[in-house]
PDB file of C-alpha atoms in Angstrom:
ATOM      1  CA  MET A   1     164.328 124.575  64.737  1.00  0.00           C
ATOM      2  CA  THR A   2     166.236 125.711  61.655  1.00  0.00           C
ATOM      3  CA  VAL A   3     164.585 126.223  58.279  1.00  0.00           C
ATOM      4  CA  ASP A   4     166.330 123.109  56.930  1.00  0.00           C
ATOM      5  CA  GLU A   5     165.172 121.026  59.911  1.00  0.00           C
ATOM      6  CA  ARG A   6     161.599 122.246  59.420  1.00  0.00           C
ATOM      7  CA  LYS A   7     161.796 121.462  55.681  1.00  0.00           C
ATOM      8  CA  ALA A   8     163.054 117.972  56.525  1.00  0.00           C
ATOM      9  CA  LEU A   9     160.176 117.457  58.960  1.00  0.00           C
ATOM     10  CA  ALA A  10     157.606 118.593  56.381  1.00  0.00           C
ATOM     11  CA  ALA A  11     159.217 116.338  53.754  1.00  0.00           C
ATOM     12  CA  LYS A  12     159.097 113.387  56.179  1.00  0.00           C
ATOM     13  CA  TYR A  13     155.394 114.027  56.769  1.00  0.00           C
ATOM     14  CA  HIS A  14     154.743 114.175  53.013  1.00  0.00           C
ATOM     15  CA  ARG A  15     156.627 110.935  52.355  1.00  0.00           C
ATOM     16  CA  SER A  16     154.562 109.237  55.047  1.00  0.00           C
ATOM     17  CA  GLY A  17     151.245 110.128  53.387  1.00  0.00           C
ATOM     18  CA  TYR A  18     150.372 113.630  54.557  1.00  0.00           C
ATOM     19  CA  ASN A  19     149.085 115.937  51.836  1.00  0.00           C
ATOM     20  CA  CYS A  20     150.964 119.157  51.062  1.00  0.00           C
ATOM     21  CA  ALA A  21     148.832 121.331  53.372  1.00  0.00           C
ATOM     22  CA  GLN A  22     149.166 118.895  56.259  1.00  0.00           C
ATOM     23  CA  SER A  23     152.908 118.584  55.720  1.00  0.00           C
ATOM     24  CA  VAL A  24     153.485 122.322  56.013  1.00  0.00           C
ATOM     25  CA  ALA A  25     150.966 123.149  58.748  1.00  0.00           C
ATOM     26  CA  CYS A  26     151.959 120.187  60.918  1.00  0.00           C
ATOM     27  CA  ALA A  27     155.649 121.108  60.644  1.00  0.00           C
ATOM     28  CA  PHE A  28     154.777 124.291  62.571  1.00  0.00           C
ATOM     29  CA  ALA A  29     151.971 123.042  64.833  1.00  0.00           C
ATOM     30  CA  GLY A  30     153.933 122.266  67.982  1.00  0.00           C
ATOM     31  CA  ASP A  31     156.058 125.404  67.904  1.00  0.00           C
ATOM     32  CA  LEU A  32     152.920 127.497  67.506  1.00  0.00           C
ATOM     33  CA  GLY A  33     151.204 125.786  70.430  1.00  0.00           C
ATOM     34  CA  PHE A  34     148.749 123.625  68.523  1.00  0.00           C
ATOM     35  CA  ASP A  35     147.964 119.950  68.775  1.00  0.00           C
ATOM     36  CA  HIS A  36     149.428 118.044  65.823  1.00  0.00           C
ATOM     37  CA  ASP A  37     146.396 115.796  65.316  1.00  0.00           C
ATOM     38  CA  THR A  38     143.969 118.735  65.259  1.00  0.00           C
ATOM     39  CA  VAL A  39     146.081 120.586  62.691  1.00  0.00           C
ATOM     40  CA  TYR A  40     146.372 117.405  60.630  1.00  0.00           C
ATOM     41  CA  LYS A  41     142.596 117.052  60.547  1.00  0.00           C
ATOM     42  CA  MET A  42     141.963 120.736  59.805  1.00  0.00           C
ATOM     43  CA  ALA A  43     144.437 120.782  56.899  1.00  0.00           C
ATOM     44  CA  GLU A  44     143.220 117.601  55.208  1.00  0.00           C
ATOM     45  CA  GLY A  45     140.698 119.246  52.871  1.00  0.00           C
ATOM     46  CA  PHE A  46     143.257 121.733  51.567  1.00  0.00           C
ATOM     47  CA  GLY A  47     145.470 119.179  49.809  1.00  0.00           C
ATOM     48  CA  LEU A  48     145.480 118.820  46.030  1.00  0.00           C
ATOM     49  CA  GLY A  49     144.389 122.421  45.564  1.00  0.00           C
ATOM     50  CA  MET A  50     141.372 121.901  47.857  1.00  0.00           C
ATOM     51  CA  GLY A  51     140.736 118.526  46.323  1.00  0.00           C
ATOM     52  CA  ASN A  52     140.330 119.513  42.688  1.00  0.00           C
ATOM     53  CA  MET A  53     143.706 120.955  41.635  1.00  0.00           C
ATOM     54  CA  GLU A  54     141.945 124.136  40.484  1.00  0.00           C
ATOM     55  CA  CYS A  55     142.526 126.075  43.698  1.00  0.00           C
ATOM     56  CA  THR A  56     145.488 127.287  45.720  1.00  0.00           C
ATOM     57  CA  CYS A  57     148.369 124.868  46.199  1.00  0.00           C
ATOM     58  CA  GLY A  58     147.999 122.869  49.413  1.00  0.00           C
ATOM     59  CA  ALA A  59     151.496 123.787  50.586  1.00  0.00           C
ATOM     60  CA  VAL A  60     150.575 127.475  50.375  1.00  0.00           C
ATOM     61  CA  SER A  61     147.265 126.813  52.125  1.00  0.00           C
ATOM     62  CA  GLY A  62     149.159 125.062  54.920  1.00  0.00           C
ATOM     63  CA  ALA A  63     151.519 128.027  55.234  1.00  0.00           C
ATOM     64  CA  VAL A  64     148.603 130.453  55.422  1.00  0.00           C
ATOM     65  CA  MET A  65     146.970 128.268  58.090  1.00  0.00           C
ATOM     66  CA  ALA A  66     150.178 128.322  60.129  1.00  0.00           C
ATOM     67  CA  ALA A  67     150.429 132.110  59.751  1.00  0.00           C
ATOM     68  CA  GLY A  68     146.942 132.393  61.195  1.00  0.00           C
ATOM     69  CA  MET A  69     147.862 130.043  64.028  1.00  0.00           C
ATOM     70  CA  LYS A  70     150.821 132.288  64.852  1.00  0.00           C
ATOM     71  CA  ASN A  71     149.169 135.681  64.430  1.00  0.00           C
ATOM     72  CA  SER A  72     145.505 135.340  65.360  1.00  0.00           C
ATOM     73  CA  ASP A  73     144.218 136.566  68.721  1.00  0.00           C
ATOM     74  CA  PRO A  74     140.792 135.122  69.546  1.00  0.00           C
ATOM     75  CA  SER A  75     140.564 137.129  72.777  1.00  0.00           C
ATOM     76  CA  VAL A  76     139.578 140.182  70.710  1.00  0.00           C
ATOM     77  CA  PRO A  77     137.600 138.854  67.716  1.00  0.00           C
ATOM     78  CA  GLY A  78     138.535 140.542  64.467  1.00  0.00           C
ATOM     79  CA  SER A  79     141.484 142.444  65.915  1.00  0.00           C
ATOM     80  CA  THR A  80     144.149 140.520  64.011  1.00  0.00           C
ATOM     81  CA  LYS A  81     142.401 139.872  60.696  1.00  0.00           C
ATOM     82  CA  GLY A  82     144.137 142.719  58.871  1.00  0.00           C
ATOM     83  CA  SER A  83     147.627 141.725  59.977  1.00  0.00           C
ATOM     84  CA  THR A  84     146.964 138.045  59.240  1.00  0.00           C
ATOM     85  CA  TYR A  85     145.654 138.931  55.765  1.00  0.00           C
ATOM     86  CA  LYS A  86     148.870 140.893  55.221  1.00  0.00           C
ATOM     87  CA  LEU A  87     150.917 137.804  56.119  1.00  0.00           C
ATOM     88  CA  SER A  88     148.774 135.721  53.743  1.00  0.00           C
ATOM     89  CA  ARG A  89     149.347 138.168  50.891  1.00  0.00           C
ATOM     90  CA  GLU A  90     153.082 138.144  51.560  1.00  0.00           C
ATOM     91  CA  ILE A  91     153.191 134.328  51.513  1.00  0.00           C
ATOM     92  CA  ASN A  92     151.192 134.245  48.267  1.00  0.00           C
ATOM     93  CA  GLU A  93     153.316 136.917  46.582  1.00  0.00           C
ATOM     94  CA  LYS A  94     156.610 135.284  47.511  1.00  0.00           C
ATOM     95  CA  PHE A  95     155.368 131.886  46.356  1.00  0.00           C
ATOM     96  CA  VAL A  96     154.254 133.286  42.984  1.00  0.00           C
ATOM     97  CA  GLU A  97     157.620 135.070  42.599  1.00  0.00           C
ATOM     98  CA  LYS A  98     159.347 131.694  42.966  1.00  0.00           C
ATOM     99  CA  ASN A  99     156.915 129.478  41.085  1.00  0.00           C
ATOM    100  CA  LYS A 100     154.838 131.636  38.685  1.00  0.00           C
ATOM    101  CA  SER A 101     151.478 130.414  40.073  1.00  0.00           C
ATOM    102  CA  LEU A 102     149.496 129.552  43.198  1.00  0.00           C
ATOM    103  CA  ILE A 103     147.196 127.119  41.397  1.00  0.00           C
ATOM    104  CA  CYS A 104     147.890 123.427  41.933  1.00  0.00           C
ATOM    105  CA  ALA A 105     147.021 122.391  38.353  1.00  0.00           C
ATOM    106  CA  ASP A 106     149.324 125.087  36.923  1.00  0.00           C
ATOM    107  CA  LEU A 107     152.168 124.028  39.207  1.00  0.00           C
ATOM    108  CA  LYS A 108     151.700 120.392  38.183  1.00  0.00           C
ATOM    109  CA  GLY A 109     151.437 121.252  34.467  1.00  0.00           C
ATOM    110  CA  VAL A 110     148.030 119.575  34.123  1.00  0.00           C
ATOM    111  CA  THR A 111     146.799 121.880  31.359  1.00  0.00           C
ATOM    112  CA  THR A 112     150.101 123.054  29.891  1.00  0.00           C
ATOM    113  CA  GLY A 113     152.175 119.901  30.108  1.00  0.00           C
ATOM    114  CA  GLN A 114     154.933 121.975  31.717  1.00  0.00           C
ATOM    115  CA  VAL A 115     155.503 121.242  35.408  1.00  0.00           C
ATOM    116  CA  LEU A 116     156.442 124.440  37.240  1.00  0.00           C
ATOM    117  CA  ARG A 117     157.175 122.794  40.607  1.00  0.00           C
ATOM    118  CA  SER A 118     156.869 119.364  42.222  1.00  0.00           C
ATOM    119  CA  CYS A 119     154.880 118.827  45.399  1.00  0.00           C
ATOM    120  CA  PRO A 120     158.075 118.354  47.454  1.00  0.00           C
ATOM    121  CA  GLY A 121     159.435 121.568  45.931  1.00  0.00           C
ATOM    122  CA  CYS A 122     156.235 123.446  46.762  1.00  0.00           C
ATOM    123  CA  ILE A 123     156.435 122.180  50.338  1.00  0.00           C
ATOM    124  CA  ASP A 124     160.072 123.305  50.663  1.00  0.00           C
ATOM    125  CA  ASP A 125     159.226 126.719  49.245  1.00  0.00           C
ATOM    126  CA  ALA A 126     156.182 127.178  51.488  1.00  0.00           C
ATOM    127  CA  VAL A 127     158.151 126.232  54.613  1.00  0.00           C
ATOM    128  CA  GLU A 128     161.034 128.542  53.697  1.00  0.00           C
ATOM    129  CA  ILE A 129     158.713 131.452  52.866  1.00  0.00           C
ATOM    130  CA  LEU A 130     156.703 130.961  56.053  1.00  0.00           C
ATOM    131  CA  CYS A 131     159.829 130.826  58.216  1.00  0.00           C
ATOM    132  CA  GLY A 132     160.920 134.146  56.717  1.00  0.00           C
ATOM    133  CA  VAL A 133     157.518 135.789  56.987  1.00  0.00           C
ATOM    134  CA  LEU A 134     157.080 134.682  60.607  1.00  0.00           C
ATOM    135  CA  GLU A 135     160.745 135.358  61.382  1.00  0.00           C
ATOM    136  CA  MET A 136     161.179 131.786  62.596  1.00  0.00           C
ATOM    137  CA  THR A 137     164.681 131.329  61.228  1.00  0.00           C
ATOM    138  CA  GLU A 138     167.600 130.190  63.330  1.00  0.00           C
TER     139      GLU A 138
END
């Protein structure tokens, strides 16, 4: 699946009622070998900056979840934590480079009145960044 196709899938999910975290994580679920419904359920609490807008953007949280789904190896507990944390840092850094913040309320302009990025834009950025980080570009 190309980056644009994956962005379109995530956007379709978001338009149909998925939160930002669900939209991103579910756009990768099948290709990473995970059941869509399970990923949907696991990502639900991460939307809206973990439900209060004061935490990390849901789209970024969904990308970090997908990075863990791709990289983690449960057969040797703890063996992949360091490399998964590195992927998480890379996702976070690239997202901040593009959008100036990871915090949902900042991105939405709740306190400043200046919107830095829309939810659909955050979803696009998270999908694009994750595809690059995981080298899932076609």
